[in-house]
Amino acid sequence: MPPPVSPALQAVDVSRRYGRGRGAVTAVAAASLTVAPGEIVGIHGSSGCGKSTLLRLLAGVERPTSGTVSLAGRPLAGRHPVPGAAMPILQDPVGSLDPRWPVWRSITEPLTAPHRPSRPDRAGRREIARERLETVGLAGLDLDARPGELSRGQCQRVAILRALVAEPAVVLADEPTSALDVSVSAGILHLLAGVAGRGAALVVVSHDLAVLDVLCHRVLVMTGGRLPG
Ligand SMILES: Nc1ncnc2c1ncn2[C@@H]1O[C@H](COP(=O)(O)OP(=O)(O)O)[C@@H](O)[C@H]1O
Ligand SMILES: [Mg+2]
């Protein structure tokens, strides 16, 4: 038997409540999830069932009210999370980009984290951004454009490239093709599958079951803040 692979991502009894008293909403209720390196897990469910909240908790963008999220066995609540180990692709592609930053800077900023062994200079970053944009059908895009000058679909692809550029161990994608047409969307799904093929754990949230069926090894249906199991 092969040795057991330790999980890239693990959530244990994670809950998130918003507000207090009678107006309180439990967006995520005691959700547990384990994702192995190279595994692609889909999360499906109707609008408002807690998918985006769960994804933000898994990414460490937001802290759970209770429960723990661990990356490679290390709790995210600790003081020293590995920078860039889990990269989110958030549901709002425009709002997730810094409005002041040109495209090349948004895409390559994760390559400049202090812990990285080599950091490309400005010219190197522009070249990397140009190469990556070609892979998502944006070869001609102005590297100096700001998010406000781009379409939603263009912003979505820039946000995806940013999440993937530093080869994170965990990628958390919230409706990653929501602003893209079918042909571009197929290319993005192929790109995400390739990332998992190289060993990243991938969680993809979508209300579109057809997208999840082609991409994922398993699909979990979330209802009322709960995951099955
Ligand atoms: N920041 C927030 N403040 C208050 N309520 C929120 C917040 N984020 C999400 N919610 C509520 O949590 C529930 C789940 O929302 P969400 O995670 O966005 O669902 P989904 O992504 O499945 O549509 C909804 O009732 C939503 O209104
Ligand atoms: Mg959502």
Coordinates of C-alpha atoms and ligand atoms in Angstrom, one line a residue:
M1 CA 0.0 0.0 0.0
P2 CA 1.3 3.5 -0.8
P3 CA 2.0 5.7 2.3
P4 CA -0.9 7.9 3.2
V5 CA -0.6 11.4 1.8
S6 CA -1.1 14.1 4.4
P7 CA -3.8 16.6 3.5
A8 CA -2.9 19.9 1.9
L9 CA -6.0 21.5 3.3
Q10 CA -8.1 20.5 6.3
A11 CA -11.1 22.2 7.9
V12 CA -12.6 20.7 11.1
D13 CA -16.0 21.8 12.3
V14 CA -15.6 25.3 10.8
S15 CA -18.5 27.7 11.5
R16 CA -19.0 31.4 10.7
R17 CA -21.7 33.5 12.2
Y18 CA -22.5 37.1 11.2
G19 CA -24.2 39.5 13.5
R20 CA -25.6 39.1 17.0
G21 CA -28.9 38.1 18.7
R22 CA -32.0 37.7 16.6
G23 CA -30.4 39.1 13.5
A24 CA -27.6 36.6 13.5
V25 CA -26.9 34.5 10.4
T26 CA -25.0 31.3 10.5
A27 CA -23.4 31.3 7.1
V28 CA -21.3 28.1 7.6
A29 CA -22.2 25.5 10.2
A30 CA -19.6 22.9 11.4
A31 CA -18.2 22.2 8.0
S32 CA -15.4 19.7 7.8
L33 CA -13.4 19.0 4.6
T34 CA -10.1 17.3 3.8
V35 CA -8.3 17.9 0.4
A36 CA -5.2 16.0 -0.7
P37 CA -2.4 17.4 -2.8
G38 CA -3.5 17.2 -6.4
E39 CA -7.1 16.7 -5.6
I40 CA -9.9 18.9 -7.0
V41 CA -13.0 19.2 -4.9
G42 CA -16.1 21.0 -6.1
I43 CA -18.6 22.7 -3.9
H44 CA -22.1 23.2 -5.3
G45 CA -25.2 24.7 -3.8
S46 CA -27.8 27.3 -4.2
S47 CA -27.2 31.0 -3.8
G48 CA -26.8 32.0 -0.1
C49 CA -26.0 28.5 1.1
G50 CA -22.5 29.6 2.4
K51 CA -20.2 28.7 -0.4
S52 CA -18.3 32.0 -0.6
T53 CA -18.0 32.3 3.1
L54 CA -16.6 28.7 3.4
L55 CA -14.1 29.5 0.7
R56 CA -12.9 32.7 2.5
L57 CA -12.5 30.7 5.7
L58 CA -10.5 28.0 3.9
A59 CA -8.3 30.8 2.3
G60 CA -7.7 32.4 5.7
V61 CA -9.1 35.7 4.3
E62 CA -11.7 35.5 7.1
R63 CA -11.5 33.8 10.5
P64 CA -14.0 31.2 11.6
T65 CA -16.3 31.8 14.6
S66 CA -15.3 28.3 15.7
G67 CA -13.3 25.3 14.3
T68 CA -9.9 25.2 12.6
V69 CA -8.5 25.4 9.1
S70 CA -5.0 23.8 8.6
L71 CA -2.6 24.0 5.6
A72 CA -0.2 21.0 5.4
G73 CA -1.0 20.2 9.0
R74 CA -0.4 23.8 10.3
P75 CA -3.4 25.6 11.8
L76 CA -4.1 28.9 9.9
A77 CA -5.0 30.7 13.1
G78 CA -1.3 30.4 14.1
R79 CA 0.8 33.5 14.0
H80 CA 3.0 32.3 11.2
P81 CA 1.0 31.1 8.2
V82 CA 3.1 30.4 5.2
P83 CA 2.6 33.5 3.0
G84 CA 0.9 32.7 -0.3
A85 CA 0.5 29.0 0.5
A86 CA -3.3 29.2 -0.1
M87 CA -4.4 31.6 -2.8
P88 CA -8.0 32.6 -3.2
I89 CA -9.8 33.6 -6.4
L90 CA -12.6 35.6 -5.0
Q91 CA -16.2 35.8 -6.4
D92 CA -15.9 39.5 -7.2
P93 CA -13.1 39.7 -9.8
V94 CA -13.0 43.5 -10.1
G95 CA -13.1 44.1 -6.3
S96 CA -10.4 41.6 -5.6
L97 CA -7.8 43.6 -7.6
D98 CA -6.2 46.7 -6.3
P99 CA -7.7 49.5 -8.4
R100 CA -4.5 51.5 -8.4
W101 CA -2.3 48.7 -9.7
P102 CA -1.5 48.0 -13.4
V103 CA -2.2 44.5 -14.7
W104 CA 1.4 43.5 -14.6
R105 CA 1.8 44.4 -11.0
S106 CA -1.4 42.6 -9.9
I107 CA -0.4 39.4 -11.6
T108 CA 3.2 39.2 -10.4
E109 CA 3.0 40.7 -6.9
P110 CA 2.9 37.2 -5.2
L111 CA 6.4 36.6 -6.8
T112 CA 7.8 39.4 -4.6
A113 CA 7.0 37.9 -1.2
P114 CA 10.0 38.3 1.1
H115 CA 10.4 34.5 1.7
R116 CA 10.9 33.8 -2.0
P117 CA 14.4 32.8 -2.9
S118 CA 14.6 34.9 -6.1
R119 CA 12.4 37.9 -6.9
P120 CA 12.1 39.1 -10.5
D121 CA 12.8 42.8 -11.2
R122 CA 10.3 45.1 -12.9
A123 CA 11.2 44.1 -16.5
G124 CA 11.1 40.4 -15.5
R125 CA 7.7 40.9 -13.9
R126 CA 6.3 42.6 -17.0
E127 CA 7.6 39.7 -19.2
I128 CA 6.1 37.1 -16.9
A129 CA 2.8 38.9 -16.9
R130 CA 2.8 39.1 -20.7
E131 CA 3.5 35.4 -21.0
R132 CA 0.8 34.5 -18.5
L133 CA -1.8 36.7 -20.2
E134 CA -1.2 34.8 -23.5
T135 CA -2.3 31.6 -21.7
V136 CA -5.7 33.0 -20.9
G137 CA -6.5 34.6 -24.3
L138 CA -5.3 38.1 -23.3
A139 CA -2.2 38.4 -25.4
G140 CA -2.8 41.9 -26.5
L141 CA -3.9 43.3 -23.2
D142 CA -2.2 46.6 -22.1
L143 CA 0.1 45.7 -19.2
D144 CA -0.4 49.1 -17.7
A145 CA -4.2 49.0 -17.7
R146 CA -5.9 49.4 -14.3
P147 CA -8.9 47.2 -13.3
G148 CA -11.3 50.1 -13.9
E149 CA -10.3 50.0 -17.6
L150 CA -10.9 46.3 -18.0
S151 CA -14.1 44.2 -18.4
R152 CA -15.2 41.9 -15.7
G153 CA -14.0 38.9 -17.7
Q154 CA -10.6 40.4 -18.1
C155 CA -10.4 41.2 -14.4
Q156 CA -11.4 37.6 -13.6
R157 CA -8.5 36.2 -15.7
V158 CA -6.0 38.7 -14.2
A159 CA -7.2 37.6 -10.7
I160 CA -6.8 33.9 -11.7
L161 CA -3.3 34.5 -13.0
R162 CA -2.4 36.3 -9.8
A163 CA -3.6 33.4 -7.7
L164 CA -1.6 30.9 -9.7
V165 CA 1.6 32.7 -10.5
A166 CA 3.6 31.7 -7.4
E167 CA 2.5 28.0 -7.7
P168 CA 0.6 27.9 -4.3
A169 CA 0.0 24.5 -2.7
V170 CA -3.7 25.3 -2.3
V171 CA -6.0 27.2 -4.7
L172 CA -9.5 28.2 -3.7
A173 CA -11.6 29.4 -6.6
D174 CA -15.0 31.0 -6.1
E175 CA -17.1 30.9 -9.3
P176 CA -13.9 31.3 -11.4
T177 CA -15.6 31.3 -14.8
S178 CA -18.7 33.4 -13.9
A179 CA -17.7 36.3 -16.1
L180 CA -16.3 34.3 -19.0
D181 CA -17.9 33.0 -22.2
V182 CA -17.9 29.2 -22.9
S183 CA -14.7 29.0 -25.0
V184 CA -12.6 31.1 -22.6
S185 CA -14.1 29.3 -19.6
A186 CA -13.0 25.9 -21.1
G187 CA -9.4 27.2 -21.2
I188 CA -9.5 28.4 -17.6
L189 CA -10.8 25.0 -16.4
H190 CA -8.0 23.4 -18.3
L191 CA -5.5 25.8 -16.7
L192 CA -6.9 25.0 -13.2
A193 CA -6.8 21.2 -13.9
G194 CA -3.2 21.6 -14.8
V195 CA -2.4 23.3 -11.5
A196 CA -3.9 20.3 -9.7
G197 CA -2.0 18.0 -12.0
R198 CA 1.2 19.5 -10.7
G199 CA 0.2 18.8 -7.2
A200 CA -1.9 21.7 -5.9
A201 CA -5.0 21.0 -3.9
L202 CA -7.9 22.8 -5.6
V203 CA -11.3 23.7 -4.2
V204 CA -13.8 25.2 -6.8
V205 CA -17.1 26.7 -5.8
S206 CA -19.7 26.9 -8.5
H207 CA -23.5 27.0 -8.8
D208 CA -22.8 25.4 -12.3
L209 CA -22.8 21.7 -11.9
A210 CA -21.7 21.1 -15.5
V211 CA -18.5 23.0 -14.7
L212 CA -17.8 21.0 -11.6
D213 CA -18.6 17.7 -13.2
V214 CA -15.9 18.1 -15.9
L215 CA -13.3 19.5 -13.5
C216 CA -13.6 17.8 -10.1
H217 CA -12.7 14.5 -8.6
R218 CA -15.6 14.9 -6.2
V219 CA -18.4 17.3 -5.7
L220 CA -20.0 18.2 -2.4
V221 CA -23.4 19.8 -2.2
M222 CA -23.7 22.5 0.5
T223 CA -27.1 23.2 2.0
G224 CA -27.8 25.8 4.7
G225 CA -24.2 26.3 5.6
R226 CA -23.5 22.6 6.0
L227 CA -21.4 20.1 4.0
P228 CA -22.3 16.5 3.8
G229 CA -20.6 14.0 6.0
Ligands
LIG1 N1 -20.0 39.7 5.4 C1 -21.2 39.3 5.7 N2 -22.0 39.9 6.6 C2 -23.2 39.4 6.9 N3 -23.8 38.3 6.3 C3 -23.1 37.7 5.4 C4 -21.7 38.1 5.0 N4 -21.3 37.3 4.1 C5 -22.2 36.4 3.8 N5 -23.3 36.6 4.6 C6 -24.5 35.8 4.7 O1 -24.2 34.5 4.8 C7 -25.0 33.6 4.0 C8 -24.1 32.9 3.0 O2 -23.6 33.8 2.0 P1 -22.5 33.3 0.9 O3 -21.4 32.6 1.6 O4 -22.2 34.5 0.1 O5 -23.3 32.3 0.1 P2 -23.1 31.8 -1.5 O6 -21.7 32.1 -1.9 O7 -23.4 30.3 -1.4 O8 -24.2 32.5 -2.3 C9 -26.0 34.6 3.3 O9 -27.2 34.6 4.1 C10 -25.3 35.9 3.4 O10 -26.3 36.9 3.4
MG2 MG -21.0 33.1 -3.5

